[in-house]
Amino acid sequence: MEEINVVARASGKDVVLDALLPRLHIESACRRGGALALRLVDLDSTNGLVRLAEKGTVRWQPVSLDLAAHLHDHARVRGAVLPTDRLLRYRNGLRISSRRYDHLWKRIGERLPWVAAQGISTHWLRHTTLTWVERHFGYGVARAYAGHTDSPGSSTTTYIKATSTSSPTRCRR
């Protein structure tokens, strides 16, 4: 994770944005679509929360106060003023799209060959965070952290199951 963060922060044309993206996913375990949908109104920088709208569910997810402050500053500096303005933006003020993630992971994979070989992606960060949460706080907390509390079934176990054949790299998103 450290190597991924170092490359993200140091290799692109917009290192501020590229440093925020992996950090957001590592701290919140949000999906790429959840991050792209974030608006100013979805950020509670006082309490360190982001409201994630993903796969038909909405939940408040904790993030560090430091990350919340960086997200707030990022959005404001880059032109977000209305509550419904998107949080993640390019320097020119336009909101980012999923293509930003594609370019980020391509660049990281070029500099860290093991990332490309293992198919490391934003979704892999989600798997890693949810596994860590489950190991430290239990299955119920991991289930809530993943946003799986409203659905019956065992989707959470897909993320936290550790075997020699299970690998988050099978998911490419």
mmCIF file of N, CA, C and O in Angstrom, residues 17-81:
data_model
loop_
_atom_site.group_PDB
_atom_site.id
_atom_site.type_symbol
_atom_site.label_atom_id
_atom_site.label_comp_id
_atom_site.label_asym_id
_atom_site.label_seq_id
_atom_site.Cartn_x
_atom_site.Cartn_y
_atom_site.Cartn_z
ATOM 1 N N LEU A 17 -4.710 15.351 -6.570
ATOM 2 C CA LEU A 17 -5.855 14.488 -6.834
ATOM 3 C C LEU A 17 -5.466 13.019 -6.710
ATOM 4 O O LEU A 17 -6.164 12.225 -6.076
ATOM 5 N N ASP A 18 -4.337 12.661 -7.300
ATOM 6 C CA ASP A 18 -3.908 11.267 -7.301
ATOM 7 C C ASP A 18 -3.528 10.761 -5.914
ATOM 8 O O ASP A 18 -3.566 9.562 -5.659
ATOM 9 N N ALA A 19 -3.163 11.644 -5.021
ATOM 10 C CA ALA A 19 -2.907 11.245 -3.634
ATOM 11 C C ALA A 19 -4.219 11.032 -2.885
ATOM 12 O O ALA A 19 -4.322 10.157 -2.021
ATOM 13 N N LEU A 20 -5.231 11.833 -3.218
ATOM 14 C CA LEU A 20 -6.529 11.715 -2.535
ATOM 15 C C LEU A 20 -7.278 10.431 -2.899
ATOM 16 O O LEU A 20 -7.925 9.828 -2.044
ATOM 17 N N LEU A 21 -7.200 10.020 -4.148
ATOM 18 C CA LEU A 21 -8.016 8.894 -4.600
ATOM 19 C C LEU A 21 -7.720 7.593 -3.852
ATOM 20 O O LEU A 21 -8.639 7.026 -3.246
ATOM 21 N N PRO A 22 -6.485 7.103 -3.845
ATOM 22 C CA PRO A 22 -6.254 5.858 -3.099
ATOM 23 C C PRO A 22 -6.565 6.019 -1.609
ATOM 24 O O PRO A 22 -7.123 5.122 -0.979
ATOM 25 N N ARG A 23 -6.221 7.163 -1.067
ATOM 26 C CA ARG A 23 -6.469 7.383 0.360
ATOM 27 C C ARG A 23 -7.960 7.306 0.688
ATOM 28 O O ARG A 23 -8.351 6.699 1.682
ATOM 29 N N LEU A 24 -8.784 7.913 -0.137
ATOM 30 C CA LEU A 24 -10.228 7.842 0.067
ATOM 31 C C LEU A 24 -10.713 6.399 0.068
ATOM 32 O O LEU A 24 -11.495 5.986 0.930
ATOM 33 N N HIS A 25 -10.230 5.612 -0.869
ATOM 34 C CA HIS A 25 -10.681 4.223 -0.973
ATOM 35 C C HIS A 25 -10.113 3.349 0.134
ATOM 36 O O HIS A 25 -10.802 2.446 0.618
ATOM 37 N N ILE A 26 -8.905 3.619 0.557
ATOM 38 C CA ILE A 26 -8.310 2.852 1.650
ATOM 39 C C ILE A 26 -9.045 3.135 2.954
ATOM 40 O O ILE A 26 -9.343 2.228 3.716
ATOM 41 N N GLU A 27 -9.351 4.379 3.213
ATOM 42 C CA GLU A 27 -10.009 4.735 4.477
ATOM 43 C C GLU A 27 -11.484 4.361 4.501
ATOM 44 O O GLU A 27 -11.998 3.962 5.535
ATOM 45 N N SER A 28 -12.174 4.495 3.393
ATOM 46 C CA SER A 28 -13.630 4.305 3.407
ATOM 47 C C SER A 28 -14.094 2.979 2.829
ATOM 48 O O SER A 28 -15.234 2.596 3.035
ATOM 49 N N ALA A 29 -13.229 2.298 2.078
ATOM 50 C CA ALA A 29 -13.603 1.070 1.358
ATOM 51 C C ALA A 29 -14.747 1.334 0.381
ATOM 52 O O ALA A 29 -15.522 0.443 0.059
ATOM 53 N N CYS A 30 -14.846 2.563 -0.091
ATOM 54 C CA CYS A 30 -15.917 2.884 -1.032
ATOM 55 C C CYS A 30 -15.603 2.321 -2.413
ATOM 56 O O CYS A 30 -14.458 2.050 -2.747
ATOM 57 N N ARG A 31 -16.639 2.142 -3.159
ATOM 58 C CA ARG A 31 -16.492 1.739 -4.557
ATOM 59 C C ARG A 31 -16.123 2.964 -5.389
ATOM 60 O O ARG A 31 -16.345 4.102 -4.970
ATOM 61 N N ARG A 32 -15.621 2.709 -6.568
ATOM 62 C CA ARG A 32 -15.253 3.807 -7.467
ATOM 63 C C ARG A 32 -16.472 4.684 -7.750
ATOM 64 O O ARG A 32 -16.381 5.906 -7.714
ATOM 65 N N GLY A 33 -17.613 4.077 -8.013
ATOM 66 C CA GLY A 33 -18.835 4.839 -8.280
ATOM 67 C C GLY A 33 -19.259 5.694 -7.104
ATOM 68 O O GLY A 33 -19.773 6.800 -7.287
ATOM 69 N N GLY A 34 -19.046 5.192 -5.891
ATOM 70 C CA GLY A 34 -19.372 5.971 -4.700
ATOM 71 C C GLY A 34 -18.514 7.206 -4.580
ATOM 72 O O GLY A 34 -18.990 8.286 -4.237
ATOM 73 N N ALA A 35 -17.233 7.063 -4.893
ATOM 74 C CA ALA A 35 -16.328 8.217 -4.853
ATOM 75 C C ALA A 35 -16.689 9.233 -5.920
ATOM 76 O O ALA A 35 -16.708 10.439 -5.662
ATOM 77 N N LEU A 36 -16.979 8.751 -7.117
ATOM 78 C CA LEU A 36 -17.317 9.662 -8.216
ATOM 79 C C LEU A 36 -18.611 10.435 -7.946
ATOM 80 O O LEU A 36 -18.787 11.541 -8.445
ATOM 81 N N ALA A 37 -19.502 9.855 -7.168
ATOM 82 C CA ALA A 37 -20.790 10.488 -6.882
ATOM 83 C C ALA A 37 -20.729 11.469 -5.716
ATOM 84 O O ALA A 37 -21.696 12.200 -5.473
ATOM 85 N N LEU A 38 -19.627 11.502 -4.983
ATOM 86 C CA LEU A 38 -19.543 12.383 -3.819
ATOM 87 C C LEU A 38 -19.733 13.845 -4.199
ATOM 88 O O LEU A 38 -19.140 14.336 -5.156
ATOM 89 N N ARG A 39 -20.572 14.523 -3.404
ATOM 90 C CA ARG A 39 -20.842 15.945 -3.590
ATOM 91 C C ARG A 39 -20.451 16.686 -2.313
ATOM 92 O O ARG A 39 -20.217 16.049 -1.280
ATOM 93 N N LEU A 40 -20.394 17.987 -2.357
ATOM 94 C CA LEU A 40 -20.070 18.759 -1.152
ATOM 95 C C LEU A 40 -20.987 18.392 0.009
ATOM 96 O O LEU A 40 -20.537 18.255 1.142
ATOM 97 N N VAL A 41 -22.259 18.238 -0.267
ATOM 98 C CA VAL A 41 -23.230 17.931 0.775
ATOM 99 C C VAL A 41 -22.986 16.549 1.402
ATOM 100 O O VAL A 41 -23.464 16.266 2.501
ATOM 101 N N ASP A 42 -22.216 15.711 0.727
ATOM 102 C CA ASP A 42 -21.924 14.373 1.223
ATOM 103 C C ASP A 42 -20.685 14.315 2.101
ATOM 104 O O ASP A 42 -20.264 13.237 2.512
ATOM 105 N N LEU A 43 -20.101 15.451 2.384
ATOM 106 C CA LEU A 43 -18.897 15.509 3.208
ATOM 107 C C LEU A 43 -19.200 16.217 4.520
ATOM 108 O O LEU A 43 -19.669 17.351 4.528
ATOM 109 N N ASP A 44 -18.963 15.531 5.618
ATOM 110 C CA ASP A 44 -19.074 16.122 6.948
ATOM 111 C C ASP A 44 -17.653 16.195 7.506
ATOM 112 O O ASP A 44 -17.174 15.245 8.127
ATOM 113 N N SER A 45 -16.977 17.304 7.232
ATOM 114 C CA SER A 45 -15.584 17.419 7.641
ATOM 115 C C SER A 45 -15.431 17.656 9.142
ATOM 116 O O SER A 45 -14.354 17.449 9.690
ATOM 117 N N THR A 46 -16.491 18.050 9.817
ATOM 118 C CA THR A 46 -16.440 18.232 11.267
ATOM 119 C C THR A 46 -16.363 16.885 11.989
ATOM 120 O O THR A 46 -15.629 16.731 12.956
ATOM 121 N N ASN A 47 -17.115 15.917 11.503
ATOM 122 C CA ASN A 47 -17.175 14.607 12.152
ATOM 123 C C ASN A 47 -16.397 13.520 11.418
ATOM 124 O O ASN A 47 -16.381 12.368 11.850
ATOM 125 N N GLY A 48 -15.791 13.858 10.291
ATOM 126 C CA GLY A 48 -15.027 12.875 9.539
ATOM 127 C C GLY A 48 -15.896 11.809 8.907
ATOM 128 O O GLY A 48 -15.695 10.612 9.120
ATOM 129 N N LEU A 49 -16.872 12.238 8.108
ATOM 130 C CA LEU A 49 -17.803 11.308 7.461
ATOM 131 C C LEU A 49 -18.002 11.673 6.001
ATOM 132 O O LEU A 49 -17.981 12.852 5.641
ATOM 133 N N VAL A 50 -18.202 10.653 5.180
ATOM 134 C CA VAL A 50 -18.648 10.852 3.805
ATOM 135 C C VAL A 50 -19.908 10.024 3.606
ATOM 136 O O VAL A 50 -20.025 8.908 4.121
ATOM 137 N N ARG A 51 -20.870 10.616 2.907
ATOM 138 C CA ARG A 51 -22.109 9.890 2.608
ATOM 139 C C ARG A 51 -21.920 9.227 1.249
ATOM 140 O O ARG A 51 -21.766 9.882 0.229
ATOM 141 N N LEU A 52 -21.964 7.901 1.267
ATOM 142 C CA LEU A 52 -21.746 7.121 0.053
ATOM 143 C C LEU A 52 -23.073 6.627 -0.497
ATOM 144 O O LEU A 52 -23.858 6.016 0.229
ATOM 145 N N ALA A 53 -23.299 6.885 -1.760
ATOM 146 C CA ALA A 53 -24.467 6.367 -2.472
ATOM 147 C C ALA A 53 -23.937 5.334 -3.464
ATOM 148 O O ALA A 53 -23.341 5.697 -4.479
ATOM 149 N N GLU A 54 -24.124 4.066 -3.124
ATOM 150 C CA GLU A 54 -23.578 2.986 -3.934
ATOM 151 C C GLU A 54 -24.573 1.840 -4.032
ATOM 152 O O GLU A 54 -25.131 1.423 -3.026
ATOM 153 N N LYS A 55 -24.733 1.345 -5.222
ATOM 154 C CA LYS A 55 -25.559 0.154 -5.468
ATOM 155 C C LYS A 55 -26.908 0.217 -4.758
ATOM 156 O O LYS A 55 -27.333 -0.731 -4.122
ATOM 157 N N GLY A 56 -27.545 1.363 -4.864
ATOM 158 C CA GLY A 56 -28.893 1.503 -4.310
ATOM 159 C C GLY A 56 -28.961 1.721 -2.812
ATOM 160 O O GLY A 56 -30.040 1.749 -2.238
ATOM 161 N N THR A 57 -27.837 1.864 -2.147
ATOM 162 C CA THR A 57 -27.845 2.140 -0.716
ATOM 163 C C THR A 57 -27.128 3.460 -0.458
ATOM 164 O O THR A 57 -26.309 3.908 -1.258
ATOM 165 N N VAL A 58 -27.451 4.062 0.668
ATOM 166 C CA VAL A 58 -26.796 5.289 1.087
ATOM 167 C C VAL A 58 -26.383 5.094 2.533
ATOM 168 O O VAL A 58 -27.180 4.626 3.356
ATOM 169 N N ARG A 59 -25.122 5.432 2.839
ATOM 170 C CA ARG A 59 -24.656 5.300 4.212
ATOM 171 C C ARG A 59 -23.592 6.356 4.490
ATOM 172 O O ARG A 59 -22.900 6.801 3.591
ATOM 173 N N TRP A 60 -23.498 6.739 5.750
ATOM 174 C CA TRP A 60 -22.415 7.614 6.185
ATOM 175 C C TRP A 60 -21.253 6.727 6.590
ATOM 176 O O TRP A 60 -21.418 5.798 7.370
ATOM 177 N N GLN A 61 -20.091 7.016 6.043
ATOM 178 C CA GLN A 61 -18.909 6.199 6.272
ATOM 179 C C GLN A 61 -17.837 7.048 6.942
ATOM 180 O O GLN A 61 -17.580 8.180 6.527
ATOM 181 N N PRO A 62 -17.187 6.518 7.977
ATOM 182 C CA PRO A 62 -16.143 7.301 8.632
ATOM 183 C C PRO A 62 -14.865 7.380 7.803
ATOM 184 O O PRO A 62 -14.494 6.432 7.107
ATOM 185 N N VAL A 63 -14.234 8.534 7.864
ATOM 186 C CA VAL A 63 -12.885 8.757 7.327
ATOM 187 C C VAL A 63 -12.163 9.602 8.374
ATOM 188 O O VAL A 63 -12.782 10.180 9.262
ATOM 189 N N SER A 64 -10.865 9.683 8.259
ATOM 190 C CA SER A 64 -10.123 10.502 9.219
ATOM 191 C C SER A 64 -10.490 11.978 9.042
ATOM 192 O O SER A 64 -10.871 12.416 7.951
ATOM 193 N N LEU A 65 -10.371 12.708 10.126
ATOM 194 C CA LEU A 65 -10.616 14.155 10.046
ATOM 195 C C LEU A 65 -9.634 14.805 9.082
ATOM 196 O O LEU A 65 -9.985 15.757 8.379
ATOM 197 N N ASP A 66 -8.427 14.284 9.027
ATOM 198 C CA ASP A 66 -7.426 14.819 8.108
ATOM 199 C C ASP A 66 -7.850 14.630 6.652
ATOM 200 O O ASP A 66 -7.773 15.563 5.852
ATOM 201 N N LEU A 67 -8.314 13.442 6.315
ATOM 202 C CA LEU A 67 -8.780 13.208 4.942
ATOM 203 C C LEU A 67 -10.001 14.067 4.644
ATOM 204 O O LEU A 67 -10.093 14.661 3.568
ATOM 205 N N ALA A 68 -10.925 14.156 5.580
ATOM 206 C CA ALA A 68 -12.117 14.984 5.369
ATOM 207 C C ALA A 68 -11.713 16.439 5.088
ATOM 208 O O ALA A 68 -12.276 17.078 4.186
ATOM 209 N N ALA A 69 -10.752 16.939 5.822
ATOM 210 C CA ALA A 69 -10.287 18.316 5.609
ATOM 211 C C ALA A 69 -9.634 18.460 4.234
ATOM 212 O O ALA A 69 -9.873 19.448 3.525
ATOM 213 N N HIS A 70 -8.831 17.476 3.844
ATOM 214 C CA HIS A 70 -8.198 17.524 2.527
ATOM 215 C C HIS A 70 -9.238 17.457 1.404
ATOM 216 O O HIS A 70 -9.111 18.160 0.392
ATOM 217 N N LEU A 71 -10.250 16.629 1.567
ATOM 218 C CA LEU A 71 -11.314 16.542 0.559
ATOM 219 C C LEU A 71 -12.053 17.876 0.451
ATOM 220 O O LEU A 71 -12.352 18.347 -0.649
ATOM 221 N N HIS A 72 -12.339 18.486 1.590
ATOM 222 C CA HIS A 72 -13.032 19.771 1.604
ATOM 223 C C HIS A 72 -12.195 20.845 0.916
ATOM 224 O O HIS A 72 -12.692 21.577 0.044
ATOM 225 N N ASP A 73 -10.927 20.921 1.284
ATOM 226 C CA ASP A 73 -10.040 21.913 0.671
ATOM 227 C C ASP A 73 -9.906 21.676 -0.830
ATOM 228 O O ASP A 73 -9.945 22.612 -1.624
ATOM 229 N N HIS A 74 -9.740 20.418 -1.210
ATOM 230 C CA HIS A 74 -9.617 20.048 -2.621
ATOM 231 C C HIS A 74 -10.824 20.548 -3.418
ATOM 232 O O HIS A 74 -10.674 21.195 -4.451
ATOM 233 N N ALA A 75 -12.006 20.253 -2.911
ATOM 234 C CA ALA A 75 -13.235 20.640 -3.618
ATOM 235 C C ALA A 75 -13.360 22.156 -3.732
ATOM 236 O O ALA A 75 -13.678 22.682 -4.805
ATOM 237 N N ARG A 76 -13.111 22.856 -2.646
ATOM 238 C CA ARG A 76 -13.259 24.327 -2.642
ATOM 239 C C ARG A 76 -12.240 25.003 -3.558
ATOM 240 O O ARG A 76 -12.588 25.892 -4.333
ATOM 241 N N VAL A 77 -10.997 24.569 -3.472
ATOM 242 C CA VAL A 77 -9.942 25.164 -4.298
ATOM 243 C C VAL A 77 -10.229 24.943 -5.775
ATOM 244 O O VAL A 77 -9.913 25.778 -6.613
ATOM 245 N N ARG A 78 -10.897 23.821 -6.077
ATOM 246 C CA ARG A 78 -11.130 23.475 -7.478
ATOM 247 C C ARG A 78 -12.526 23.858 -7.964
ATOM 248 O O ARG A 78 -12.984 23.382 -8.989
ATOM 249 N N GLY A 79 -13.190 24.712 -7.224
ATOM 250 C CA GLY A 79 -14.400 25.324 -7.737
ATOM 251 C C GLY A 79 -15.729 24.785 -7.265
ATOM 252 O O GLY A 79 -16.772 25.262 -7.705
ATOM 253 N N ALA A 80 -15.746 23.843 -6.361
ATOM 254 C CA ALA A 80 -17.025 23.340 -5.852
ATOM 255 C C ALA A 80 -17.575 24.350 -4.842
ATOM 256 O O ALA A 80 -16.910 24.675 -3.859
ATOM 257 N N VAL A 81 -18.787 24.856 -5.112
ATOM 258 C CA VAL A 81 -19.389 25.842 -4.216
ATOM 259 C C VAL A 81 -20.804 25.453 -3.798
ATOM 260 O O VAL A 81 -21.203 25.689 -2.673
#
